[in-house]
PDB file of C-alpha atoms in Angstrom:
ATOM      1  CA  UNK A   1     139.819 100.554  84.224  1.00  0.00           C
ATOM      2  CA  UNK A   2     136.781  98.530  85.396  1.00  0.00           C
ATOM      3  CA  UNK A   3     134.507 100.819  83.359  1.00  0.00           C
ATOM      4  CA  UNK A   4     131.649 101.046  85.854  1.00  0.00           C
ATOM      5  CA  UNK A   5     130.480 104.414  84.526  1.00  0.00           C
ATOM      6  CA  UNK A   6     129.871 103.073  81.024  1.00  0.00           C
ATOM      7  CA  UNK A   7     128.193 100.000  82.496  1.00  0.00           C
ATOM      8  CA  UNK A   8     125.809 102.233  84.444  1.00  0.00           C
ATOM      9  CA  UNK A   9     125.119 104.260  81.296  1.00  0.00           C
ATOM     10  CA  UNK A  10     124.285 100.957  79.593  1.00  0.00           C
ATOM     11  CA  UNK A  11     121.920  99.975  82.418  1.00  0.00           C
ATOM     12  CA  UNK A  12     120.257 103.374  82.069  1.00  0.00           C
ATOM     13  CA  UNK A  13     119.970 102.790  78.296  1.00  0.00           C
ATOM     14  CA  UNK A  14     118.407  99.363  78.889  1.00  0.00           C
ATOM     15  CA  UNK A  15     115.793 100.967  81.147  1.00  0.00           C
ATOM     16  CA  UNK A  16     115.071 103.636  78.522  1.00  0.00           C
ATOM     17  CA  UNK A  17     114.434 100.796  76.048  1.00  0.00           C
ATOM     18  CA  UNK A  18     112.059  99.027  78.440  1.00  0.00           C
ATOM     19  CA  UNK A  19     114.481  96.381  79.736  1.00  0.00           C
ATOM     20  CA  UNK A  20     115.142  96.373  83.448  1.00  0.00           C
ATOM     21  CA  UNK A  21     118.055  94.113  84.358  1.00  0.00           C
ATOM     22  CA  UNK A  22     118.889  93.740  88.029  1.00  0.00           C
ATOM     23  CA  UNK A  23     122.571  94.601  88.336  1.00  0.00           C
ATOM     24  CA  UNK A  24     124.873  94.056  91.302  1.00  0.00           C
ATOM     25  CA  UNK A  25     128.158  95.944  91.373  1.00  0.00           C
ATOM     26  CA  UNK A  26     130.936  94.974  93.767  1.00  0.00           C
ATOM     27  CA  UNK A  27     131.834  98.587  94.476  1.00  0.00           C
ATOM     28  CA  UNK A  28     130.498 101.190  96.864  1.00  0.00           C
ATOM     29  CA  UNK A  29     127.858 103.489  95.418  1.00  0.00           C
ATOM     30  CA  UNK A  30     129.673 106.572  96.658  1.00  0.00           C
ATOM     31  CA  UNK A  31     133.027 105.564  95.120  1.00  0.00           C
ATOM     32  CA  UNK A  32     132.963 108.815  93.117  1.00  0.00           C
ATOM     33  CA  UNK A  33     130.496 111.566  92.141  1.00  0.00           C
ATOM     34  CA  UNK A  34     129.995 110.248  88.592  1.00  0.00           C
ATOM     35  CA  UNK A  35     128.944 106.799  89.843  1.00  0.00           C
ATOM     36  CA  UNK A  36     126.554 108.453  92.302  1.00  0.00           C
ATOM     37  CA  UNK A  37     125.043 110.633  89.557  1.00  0.00           C
ATOM     38  CA  UNK A  38     124.652 107.723  87.139  1.00  0.00           C
ATOM     39  CA  UNK A  39     123.131 105.603  89.902  1.00  0.00           C
ATOM     40  CA  UNK A  40     120.509 108.265  90.458  1.00  0.00           C
ATOM     41  CA  UNK A  41     119.772 108.368  86.707  1.00  0.00           C
ATOM     42  CA  UNK A  42     119.410 104.574  86.581  1.00  0.00           C
ATOM     43  CA  UNK A  43     117.014 104.599  89.512  1.00  0.00           C
ATOM     44  CA  UNK A  44     114.974 107.440  88.006  1.00  0.00           C
ATOM     45  CA  UNK A  45     114.623 105.356  84.828  1.00  0.00           C
ATOM     46  CA  UNK A  46     113.422 102.363  86.854  1.00  0.00           C
ATOM     47  CA  UNK A  47     116.594 100.264  86.799  1.00  0.00           C
ATOM     48  CA  UNK A  48     117.636  98.194  89.806  1.00  0.00           C
ATOM     49  CA  UNK A  49     121.289  98.549  90.750  1.00  0.00           C
ATOM     50  CA  UNK A  50     122.652  97.098  93.985  1.00  0.00           C
ATOM     51  CA  UNK A  51     126.049  97.968  95.409  1.00  0.00           C
ATOM     52  CA  UNK A  52     127.662  95.239  97.493  1.00  0.00           C
ATOM     53  CA  UNK A  53     131.132  96.659  98.059  1.00  0.00           C
ATOM     54  CA  UNK A  54     133.933  94.104  98.363  1.00  0.00           C
ATOM     55  CA  UNK A  55     132.607  90.622  99.051  1.00  0.00           C
ATOM     56  CA  UNK A  56     134.098  87.636 100.799  1.00  0.00           C
ATOM     57  CA  UNK A  57     134.569  84.629  98.505  1.00  0.00           C
ATOM     58  CA  UNK A  58     131.442  82.772  99.727  1.00  0.00           C
ATOM     59  CA  UNK A  59     129.230  85.833  99.290  1.00  0.00           C
ATOM     60  CA  UNK A  60     130.634  86.470  95.815  1.00  0.00           C
ATOM     61  CA  UNK A  61     129.974  82.838  94.859  1.00  0.00           C
ATOM     62  CA  UNK A  62     126.373  83.085  96.112  1.00  0.00           C
ATOM     63  CA  UNK A  63     125.882  86.282  94.112  1.00  0.00           C
ATOM     64  CA  UNK A  64     127.237  84.626  90.960  1.00  0.00           C
ATOM     65  CA  UNK A  65     125.088  81.537  91.457  1.00  0.00           C
ATOM     66  CA  UNK A  66     121.966  83.675  91.767  1.00  0.00           C
ATOM     67  CA  UNK A  67     122.811  85.596  88.582  1.00  0.00           C
ATOM     68  CA  UNK A  68     121.773  84.830  85.030  1.00  0.00           C
ATOM     69  CA  UNK A  69     125.082  86.090  83.634  1.00  0.00           C
ATOM     70  CA  UNK A  70     128.121  88.122  84.635  1.00  0.00           C
ATOM     71  CA  UNK A  71     129.295  91.172  82.737  1.00  0.00           C
ATOM     72  CA  UNK A  72     132.853  92.482  82.641  1.00  0.00           C
ATOM     73  CA  UNK A  73     133.156  95.824  80.795  1.00  0.00           C
ATOM     74  CA  UNK A  74     136.796  96.251  81.845  1.00  0.00           C
ATOM     75  CA  UNK A  75     139.318  97.915  79.611  1.00  0.00           C
ATOM     76  CA  UNK A  76     142.027  95.670  81.102  1.00  0.00           C
ATOM     77  CA  UNK A  77     142.222  92.681  83.451  1.00  0.00           C
ATOM     78  CA  UNK A  78     145.272  91.256  85.134  1.00  0.00           C
ATOM     79  CA  UNK A  79     144.429  87.554  85.317  1.00  0.00           C
ATOM     80  CA  UNK A  80     140.660  87.777  84.952  1.00  0.00           C
ATOM     81  CA  UNK A  81     139.881  85.966  88.200  1.00  0.00           C
ATOM     82  CA  UNK A  82     136.295  87.267  88.307  1.00  0.00           C
ATOM     83  CA  UNK A  83     135.693  85.970  84.795  1.00  0.00           C
ATOM     84  CA  UNK A  84     137.105  82.551  85.698  1.00  0.00           C
ATOM     85  CA  UNK A  85     135.013  82.414  88.885  1.00  0.00           C
ATOM     86  CA  UNK A  86     131.852  83.312  86.954  1.00  0.00           C
ATOM     87  CA  UNK A  87     132.442  80.569  84.395  1.00  0.00           C
ATOM     88  CA  UNK A  88     133.234  78.071  87.183  1.00  0.00           C
ATOM     89  CA  UNK A  89     129.890  79.035  88.750  1.00  0.00           C
ATOM     90  CA  UNK A  90     128.211  78.044  85.478  1.00  0.00           C
ATOM     91  CA  UNK A  91     127.420  81.575  84.354  1.00  0.00           C
ATOM     92  CA  UNK A  92     127.646  82.933  80.865  1.00  0.00           C
ATOM     93  CA  UNK A  93     129.989  85.895  80.692  1.00  0.00           C
ATOM     94  CA  UNK A  94     129.631  89.077  78.672  1.00  0.00           C
ATOM     95  CA  UNK A  95     133.070  90.581  78.209  1.00  0.00           C
ATOM     96  CA  UNK A  96     134.820  93.545  76.612  1.00  0.00           C
ATOM     97  CA  UNK A  97     136.048  92.900  73.103  1.00  0.00           C
ATOM     98  CA  UNK A  98     139.743  93.209  73.931  1.00  0.00           C
ATOM     99  CA  UNK A  99     142.766  91.078  73.041  1.00  0.00           C
ATOM    100  CA  UNK A 100     143.386  90.060  76.663  1.00  0.00           C
ATOM    101  CA  UNK A 101     140.052  88.201  76.716  1.00  0.00           C
ATOM    102  CA  UNK A 102     141.475  85.608  74.308  1.00  0.00           C
ATOM    103  CA  UNK A 103     144.008  84.604  76.950  1.00  0.00           C
ATOM    104  CA  UNK A 104     141.326  84.050  79.597  1.00  0.00           C
ATOM    105  CA  UNK A 105     138.154  82.695  78.028  1.00  0.00           C
ATOM    106  CA  UNK A 106     135.769  82.265  75.164  1.00  0.00           C
ATOM    107  CA  UNK A 107     132.881  84.458  76.337  1.00  0.00           C
ATOM    108  CA  UNK A 108     129.206  84.102  75.487  1.00  0.00           C
ATOM    109  CA  UNK A 109     129.081  87.672  74.168  1.00  0.00           C
ATOM    110  CA  UNK A 110     131.752  90.274  73.403  1.00  0.00           C
ATOM    111  CA  UNK A 111     131.020  94.000  73.185  1.00  0.00           C
ATOM    112  CA  UNK A 112     132.780  97.314  72.650  1.00  0.00           C
ATOM    113  CA  UNK A 113     133.561  98.598  76.175  1.00  0.00           C
ATOM    114  CA  UNK A 114     133.829 102.169  74.884  1.00  0.00           C
ATOM    115  CA  UNK A 115     130.146 102.180  73.897  1.00  0.00           C
ATOM    116  CA  UNK A 116     127.342 102.177  76.480  1.00  0.00           C
ATOM    117  CA  UNK A 117     124.974 101.345  73.609  1.00  0.00           C
ATOM    118  CA  UNK A 118     127.014  98.254  72.698  1.00  0.00           C
ATOM    119  CA  UNK A 119     127.090  97.179  76.353  1.00  0.00           C
ATOM    120  CA  UNK A 120     123.320  97.693  76.592  1.00  0.00           C
ATOM    121  CA  UNK A 121     122.769  95.688  73.393  1.00  0.00           C
ATOM    122  CA  UNK A 122     124.819  92.809  74.822  1.00  0.00           C
ATOM    123  CA  UNK A 123     122.818  92.886  78.053  1.00  0.00           C
ATOM    124  CA  UNK A 124     119.497  92.936  76.203  1.00  0.00           C
ATOM    125  CA  UNK A 125     120.625  90.100  73.945  1.00  0.00           C
ATOM    126  CA  UNK A 126     121.602  88.045  77.008  1.00  0.00           C
ATOM    127  CA  UNK A 127     118.315  88.805  78.749  1.00  0.00           C
ATOM    128  CA  UNK A 128     116.175  87.990  75.724  1.00  0.00           C
ATOM    129  CA  UNK A 129     117.997  84.880  74.510  1.00  0.00           C
ATOM    130  CA  UNK A 130     116.594  81.521  75.630  1.00  0.00           C
ATOM    131  CA  UNK A 131     120.214  80.330  75.715  1.00  0.00           C
ATOM    132  CA  UNK A 132     123.617  81.788  74.926  1.00  0.00           C
ATOM    133  CA  UNK A 133     126.737  80.094  73.607  1.00  0.00           C
ATOM    134  CA  UNK A 134     128.458  78.679  76.687  1.00  0.00           C
ATOM    135  CA  UNK A 135     131.476  80.526  78.017  1.00  0.00           C
ATOM    136  CA  UNK A 136     134.687  78.493  78.323  1.00  0.00           C
ATOM    137  CA  UNK A 137     137.873  79.019  80.317  1.00  0.00           C
ATOM    138  CA  UNK A 138     141.102  79.083  78.335  1.00  0.00           C
ATOM    139  CA  UNK A 139     143.599  80.163  80.986  1.00  0.00           C
ATOM    140  CA  UNK A 140     145.282  77.250  82.717  1.00  0.00           C
ATOM    141  CA  UNK A 141     145.559  76.805  86.458  1.00  0.00           C
ATOM    142  CA  UNK A 142     149.315  76.605  86.944  1.00  0.00           C
ATOM    143  CA  UNK A 143     149.525  77.711  90.566  1.00  0.00           C
ATOM    144  CA  UNK A 144     151.390  74.542  91.580  1.00  0.00           C
ATOM    145  CA  UNK A 145     154.107  75.279  89.015  1.00  0.00           C
ATOM    146  CA  UNK A 146     154.296  78.864  90.295  1.00  0.00           C
ATOM    147  CA  UNK A 147     154.689  77.708  93.901  1.00  0.00           C
ATOM    148  CA  UNK A 148     157.342  75.166  92.875  1.00  0.00           C
ATOM    149  CA  UNK A 149     159.193  77.942  91.069  1.00  0.00           C
ATOM    150  CA  UNK A 150     159.047  80.194  94.146  1.00  0.00           C
ATOM    151  CA  UNK A 151     160.552  77.570  96.404  1.00  0.00           C
ATOM    152  CA  UNK A 152     163.024  76.038  93.955  1.00  0.00           C
TER     153      UNK A 152
END
């Protein structure tokens, strides 16, 4: 549901078009044979993809702060914590054009997550733009109400 394969196809497409984004994925490269194969294709095309695996909060924050933007090609998100963290870190977010996004944020760019070409176009637009529309959080932090409800 995180759509890493289509994201890697998009990175490969970017490289074929002469754009070479540096991409960090918070998965293991050998998570499945398709990811491994697509990783090899990206590298052969000259793209830079780094695999960090699961990160502790501080490491994830550092990665976000060193990034130009964050991309979320997911088909579905539960609460969209990664998206919220990216926006809190001051990053523009590129997000799947799905209804659930409207409950979480106003992204800088939306794209069709079914289309590697659309994902690549969004990445290229973000890389080439001097500035993007700022992403904004919509979801409210209501954890205190949740905790009160648990212990009521």
